[in-house]
XYZ file of N, CA and C in Angstrom:
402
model
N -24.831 -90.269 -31.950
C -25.782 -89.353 -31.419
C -25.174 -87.952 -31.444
N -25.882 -86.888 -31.627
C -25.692 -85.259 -31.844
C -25.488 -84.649 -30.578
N -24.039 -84.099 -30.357
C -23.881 -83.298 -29.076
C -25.398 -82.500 -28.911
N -25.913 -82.433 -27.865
C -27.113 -80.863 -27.209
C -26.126 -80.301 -26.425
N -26.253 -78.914 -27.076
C -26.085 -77.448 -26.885
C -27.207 -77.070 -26.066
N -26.260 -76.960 -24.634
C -27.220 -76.250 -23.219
C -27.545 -74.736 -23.670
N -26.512 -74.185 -24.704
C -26.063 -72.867 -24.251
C -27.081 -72.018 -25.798
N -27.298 -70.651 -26.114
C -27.850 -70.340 -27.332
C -26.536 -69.888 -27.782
N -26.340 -70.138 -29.600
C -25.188 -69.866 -30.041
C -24.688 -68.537 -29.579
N -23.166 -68.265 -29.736
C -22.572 -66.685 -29.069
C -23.029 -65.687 -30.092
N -22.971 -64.881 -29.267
C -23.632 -63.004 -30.166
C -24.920 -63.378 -30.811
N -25.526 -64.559 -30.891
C -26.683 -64.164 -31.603
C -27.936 -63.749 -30.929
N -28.091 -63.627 -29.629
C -29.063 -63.024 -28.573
C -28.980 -61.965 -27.661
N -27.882 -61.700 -27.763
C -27.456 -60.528 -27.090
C -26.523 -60.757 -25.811
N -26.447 -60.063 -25.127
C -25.534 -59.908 -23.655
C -26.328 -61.284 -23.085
N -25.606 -61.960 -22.196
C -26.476 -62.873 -21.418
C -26.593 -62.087 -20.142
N -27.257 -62.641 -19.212
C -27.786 -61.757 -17.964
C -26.567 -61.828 -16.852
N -25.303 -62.077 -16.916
C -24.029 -62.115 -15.979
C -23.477 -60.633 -16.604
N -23.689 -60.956 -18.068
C -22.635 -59.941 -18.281
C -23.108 -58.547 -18.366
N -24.474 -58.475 -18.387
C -25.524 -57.249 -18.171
C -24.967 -56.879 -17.151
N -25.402 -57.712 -15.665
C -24.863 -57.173 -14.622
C -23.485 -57.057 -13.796
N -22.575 -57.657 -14.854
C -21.358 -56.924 -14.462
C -20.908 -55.901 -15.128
N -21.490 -55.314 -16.221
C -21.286 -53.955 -16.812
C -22.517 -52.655 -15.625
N -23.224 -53.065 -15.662
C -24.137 -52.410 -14.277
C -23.206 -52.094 -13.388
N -22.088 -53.114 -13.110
C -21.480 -53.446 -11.625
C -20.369 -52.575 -11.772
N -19.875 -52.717 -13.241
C -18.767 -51.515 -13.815
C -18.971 -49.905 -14.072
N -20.305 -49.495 -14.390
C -20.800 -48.668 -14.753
C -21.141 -47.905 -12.821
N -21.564 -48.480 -11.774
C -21.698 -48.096 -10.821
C -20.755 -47.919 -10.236
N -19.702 -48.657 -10.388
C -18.468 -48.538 -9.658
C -17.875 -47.042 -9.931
N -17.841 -46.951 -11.345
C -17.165 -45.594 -12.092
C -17.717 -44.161 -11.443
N -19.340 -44.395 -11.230
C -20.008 -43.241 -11.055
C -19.573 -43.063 -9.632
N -18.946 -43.775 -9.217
C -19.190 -43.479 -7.219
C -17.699 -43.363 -7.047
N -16.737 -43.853 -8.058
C -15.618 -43.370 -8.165
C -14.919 -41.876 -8.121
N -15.949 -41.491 -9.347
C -15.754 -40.097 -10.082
C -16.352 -39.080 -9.071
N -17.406 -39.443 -8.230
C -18.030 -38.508 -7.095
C -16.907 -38.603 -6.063
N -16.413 -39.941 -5.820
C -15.267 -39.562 -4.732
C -14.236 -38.782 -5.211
N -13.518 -38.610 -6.059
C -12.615 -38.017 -6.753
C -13.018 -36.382 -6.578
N -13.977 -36.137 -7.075
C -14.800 -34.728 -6.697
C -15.056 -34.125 -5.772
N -15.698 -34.770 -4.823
C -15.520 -34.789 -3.748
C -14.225 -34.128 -2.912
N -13.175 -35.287 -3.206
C -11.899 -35.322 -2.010
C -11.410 -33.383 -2.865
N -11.563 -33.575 -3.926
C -11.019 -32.491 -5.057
C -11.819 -31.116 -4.548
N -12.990 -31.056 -4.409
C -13.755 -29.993 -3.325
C -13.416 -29.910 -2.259
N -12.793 -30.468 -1.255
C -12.874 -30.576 0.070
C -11.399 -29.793 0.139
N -10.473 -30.255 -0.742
C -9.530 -30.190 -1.171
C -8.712 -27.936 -1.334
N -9.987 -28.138 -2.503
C -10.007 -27.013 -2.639
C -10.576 -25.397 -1.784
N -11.662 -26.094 -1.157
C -12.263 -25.031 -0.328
C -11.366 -25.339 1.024
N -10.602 -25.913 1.516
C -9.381 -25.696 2.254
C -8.191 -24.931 2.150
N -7.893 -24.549 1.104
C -6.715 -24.003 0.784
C -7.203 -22.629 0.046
N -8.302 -22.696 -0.588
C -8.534 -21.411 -1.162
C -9.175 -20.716 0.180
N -9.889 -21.314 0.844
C -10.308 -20.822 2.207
C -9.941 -19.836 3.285
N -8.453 -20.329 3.346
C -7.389 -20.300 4.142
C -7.345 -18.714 4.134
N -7.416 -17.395 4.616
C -7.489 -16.246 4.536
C -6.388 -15.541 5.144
N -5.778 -16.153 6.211
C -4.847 -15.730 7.303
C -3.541 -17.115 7.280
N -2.471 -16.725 6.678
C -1.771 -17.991 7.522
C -0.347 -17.611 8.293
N -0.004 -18.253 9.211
C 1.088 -17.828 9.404
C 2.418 -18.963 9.784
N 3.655 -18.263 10.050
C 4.862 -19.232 10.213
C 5.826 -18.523 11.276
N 6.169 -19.271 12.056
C 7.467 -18.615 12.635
C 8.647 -19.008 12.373
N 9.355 -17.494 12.388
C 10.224 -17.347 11.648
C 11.558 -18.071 12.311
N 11.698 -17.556 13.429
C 12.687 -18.011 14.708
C 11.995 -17.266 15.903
N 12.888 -17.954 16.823
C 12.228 -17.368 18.567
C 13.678 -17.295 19.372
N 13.742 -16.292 20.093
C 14.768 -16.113 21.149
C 14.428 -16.683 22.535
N 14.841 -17.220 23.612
C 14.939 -17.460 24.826
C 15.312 -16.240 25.587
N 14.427 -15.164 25.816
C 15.300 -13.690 26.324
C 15.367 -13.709 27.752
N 14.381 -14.420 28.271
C 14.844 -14.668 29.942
C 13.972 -15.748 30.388
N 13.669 -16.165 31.747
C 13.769 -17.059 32.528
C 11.736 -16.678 32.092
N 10.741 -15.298 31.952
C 9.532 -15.095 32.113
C 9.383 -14.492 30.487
N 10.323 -14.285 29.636
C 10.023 -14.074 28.223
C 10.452 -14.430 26.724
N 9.694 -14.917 26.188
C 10.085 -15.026 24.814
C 9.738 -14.845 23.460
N 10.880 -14.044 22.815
C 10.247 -13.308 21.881
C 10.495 -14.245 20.299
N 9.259 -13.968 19.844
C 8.913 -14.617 18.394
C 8.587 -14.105 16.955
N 9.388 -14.385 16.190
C 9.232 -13.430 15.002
C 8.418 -14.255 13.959
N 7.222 -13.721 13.861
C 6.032 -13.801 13.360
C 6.166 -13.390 11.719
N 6.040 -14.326 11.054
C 5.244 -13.994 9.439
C 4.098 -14.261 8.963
N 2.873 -13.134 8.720
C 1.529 -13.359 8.557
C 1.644 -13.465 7.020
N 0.445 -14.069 6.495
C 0.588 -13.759 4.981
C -1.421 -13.759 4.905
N -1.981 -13.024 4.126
C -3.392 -12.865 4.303
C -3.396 -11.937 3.108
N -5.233 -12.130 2.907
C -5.727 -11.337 2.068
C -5.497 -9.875 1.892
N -5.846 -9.036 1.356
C -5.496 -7.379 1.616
C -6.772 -7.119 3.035
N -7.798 -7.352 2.306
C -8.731 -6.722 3.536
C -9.000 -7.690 4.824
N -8.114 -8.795 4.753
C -8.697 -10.112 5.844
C -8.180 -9.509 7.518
N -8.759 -9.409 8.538
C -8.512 -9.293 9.750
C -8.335 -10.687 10.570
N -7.753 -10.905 11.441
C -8.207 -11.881 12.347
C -7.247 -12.038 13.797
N -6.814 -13.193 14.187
C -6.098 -13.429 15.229
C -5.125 -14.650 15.101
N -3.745 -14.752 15.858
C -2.619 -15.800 15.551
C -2.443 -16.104 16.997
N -2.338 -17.376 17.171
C -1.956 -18.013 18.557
C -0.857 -18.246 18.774
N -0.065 -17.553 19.686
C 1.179 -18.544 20.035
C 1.947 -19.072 21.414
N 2.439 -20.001 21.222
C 2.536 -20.866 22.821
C 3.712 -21.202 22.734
N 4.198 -20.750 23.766
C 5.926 -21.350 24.126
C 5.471 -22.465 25.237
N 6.725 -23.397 25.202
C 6.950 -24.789 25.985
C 7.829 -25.143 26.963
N 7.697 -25.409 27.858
C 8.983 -25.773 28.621
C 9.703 -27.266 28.307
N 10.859 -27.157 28.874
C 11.677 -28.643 28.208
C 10.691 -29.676 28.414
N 9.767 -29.868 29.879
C 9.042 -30.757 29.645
C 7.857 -31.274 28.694
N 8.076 -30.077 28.157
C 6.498 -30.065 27.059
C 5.197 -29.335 27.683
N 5.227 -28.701 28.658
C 4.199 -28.019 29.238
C 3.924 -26.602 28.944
N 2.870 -26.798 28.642
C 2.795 -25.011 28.206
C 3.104 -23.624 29.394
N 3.898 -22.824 28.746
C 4.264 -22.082 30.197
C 3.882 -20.534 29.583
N 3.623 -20.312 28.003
C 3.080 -18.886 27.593
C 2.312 -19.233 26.299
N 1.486 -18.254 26.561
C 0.529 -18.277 25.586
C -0.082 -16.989 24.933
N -0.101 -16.118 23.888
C -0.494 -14.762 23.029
C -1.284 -14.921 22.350
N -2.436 -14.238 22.166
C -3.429 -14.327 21.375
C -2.757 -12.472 20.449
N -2.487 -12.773 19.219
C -1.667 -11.732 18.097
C -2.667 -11.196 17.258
N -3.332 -9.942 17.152
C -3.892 -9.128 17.014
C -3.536 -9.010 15.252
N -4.601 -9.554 14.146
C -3.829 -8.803 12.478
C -5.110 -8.306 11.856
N -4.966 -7.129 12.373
C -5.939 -5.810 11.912
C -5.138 -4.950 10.323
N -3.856 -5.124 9.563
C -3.397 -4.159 9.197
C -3.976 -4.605 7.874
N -5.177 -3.531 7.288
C -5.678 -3.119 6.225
C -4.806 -3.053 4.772
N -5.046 -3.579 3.831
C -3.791 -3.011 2.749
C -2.892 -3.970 2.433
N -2.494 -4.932 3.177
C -1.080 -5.497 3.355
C -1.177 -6.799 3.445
N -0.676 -7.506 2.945
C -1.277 -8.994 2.631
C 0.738 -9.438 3.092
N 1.417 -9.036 3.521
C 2.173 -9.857 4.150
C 2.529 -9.055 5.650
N 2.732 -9.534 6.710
C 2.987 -9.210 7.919
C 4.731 -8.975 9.047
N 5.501 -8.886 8.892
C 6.398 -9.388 9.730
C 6.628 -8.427 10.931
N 6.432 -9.052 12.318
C 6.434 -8.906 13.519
C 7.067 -9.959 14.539
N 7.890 -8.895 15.557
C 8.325 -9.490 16.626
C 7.303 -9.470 17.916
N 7.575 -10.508 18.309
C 5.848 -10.537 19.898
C 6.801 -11.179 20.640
N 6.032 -10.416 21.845
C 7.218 -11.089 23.319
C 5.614 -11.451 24.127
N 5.962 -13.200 24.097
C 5.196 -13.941 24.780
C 5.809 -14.134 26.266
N 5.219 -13.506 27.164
C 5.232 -13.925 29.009
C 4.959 -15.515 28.954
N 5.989 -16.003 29.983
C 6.507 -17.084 30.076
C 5.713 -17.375 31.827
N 5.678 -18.418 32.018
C 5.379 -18.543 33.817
C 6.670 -19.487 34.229
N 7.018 -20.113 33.372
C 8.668 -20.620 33.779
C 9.612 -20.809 32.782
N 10.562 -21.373 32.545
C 11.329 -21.015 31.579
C 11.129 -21.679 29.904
N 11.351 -20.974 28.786
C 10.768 -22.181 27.909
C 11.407 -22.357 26.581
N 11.372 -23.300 26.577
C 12.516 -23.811 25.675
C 12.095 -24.011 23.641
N 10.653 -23.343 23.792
C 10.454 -23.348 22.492
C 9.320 -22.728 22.346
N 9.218 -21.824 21.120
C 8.140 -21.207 20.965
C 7.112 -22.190 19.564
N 5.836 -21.622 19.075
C 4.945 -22.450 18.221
C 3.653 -21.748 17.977
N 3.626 -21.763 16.704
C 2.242 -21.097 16.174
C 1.100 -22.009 16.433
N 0.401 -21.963 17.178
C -0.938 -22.965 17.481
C -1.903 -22.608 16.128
N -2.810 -21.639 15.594
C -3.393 -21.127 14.789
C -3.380 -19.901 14.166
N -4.091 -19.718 13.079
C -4.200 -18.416 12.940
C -5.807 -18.344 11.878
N -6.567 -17.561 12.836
C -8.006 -17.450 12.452
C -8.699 -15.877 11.686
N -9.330 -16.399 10.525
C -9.833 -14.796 10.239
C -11.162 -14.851 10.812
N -11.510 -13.313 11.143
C -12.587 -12.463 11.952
C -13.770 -12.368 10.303
């Protein structure tokens, strides 16, 4: 007796309907891939090109028991204005001063300044919290 063939011979009908929809399944995957990629790559970019004002400290002195002074490096656009936060700490970690830093200077796209942050008790470290453009 003659084997029966469940199946229609290979390649002569085309894709069967599994493999349709796992190229569908491949083809969707790619597209939602390539949007995430874009995506993270936008999000990416309008963060850092964004960024108008940034700053770093440089070092900080302990000058007394109610002050401490912090040497500030801004770096910003030529015409960008805005404001820099900074907060000194006491050994326990409690905030004991806090400056809101004024960067109005027109022209000048790098900054360096010393700021004497008032202390309410003694503090053992200074820290740039932010720095925001206006």
């Amino acid at each position: 007796m003659a084997a029966v063939r469940e199946e229609p011979p290979q390649g002569r009908y085309g894709r069967s309907a599994d493999e349709r929809a796992d190229r569908r399944l491949k083809l969707v995957g790619a597209v939602l891939g390539v949007g995430l990629l874009a995506m993270i790559g936008w999000f990416g970019y309008d963060y850092i090109a964004g960024q108008k004002i940034s700053g770093e400290v440089i070092k900080f002195s302990v000058t007394s028991d109610t002050e401490v002074q912090v040497h500030l490096e801004v770096r910003k656009d030529k015409d960008a204005t805005g404001t820099c936060t900074l907060r000194s700490r006491s050994e326990d970690g409690g905030e004991v001063g806090r400056v809101d830093v004024a960067v109005d200077q027109r022209g000048r796209t790098r900054i360096d300044q010393v700021v004497k942050v008032r202390t309410t008790a003694r503090a053992t470290s200074a820290e740039l919290v932010e720095c925001t453009a206006r």
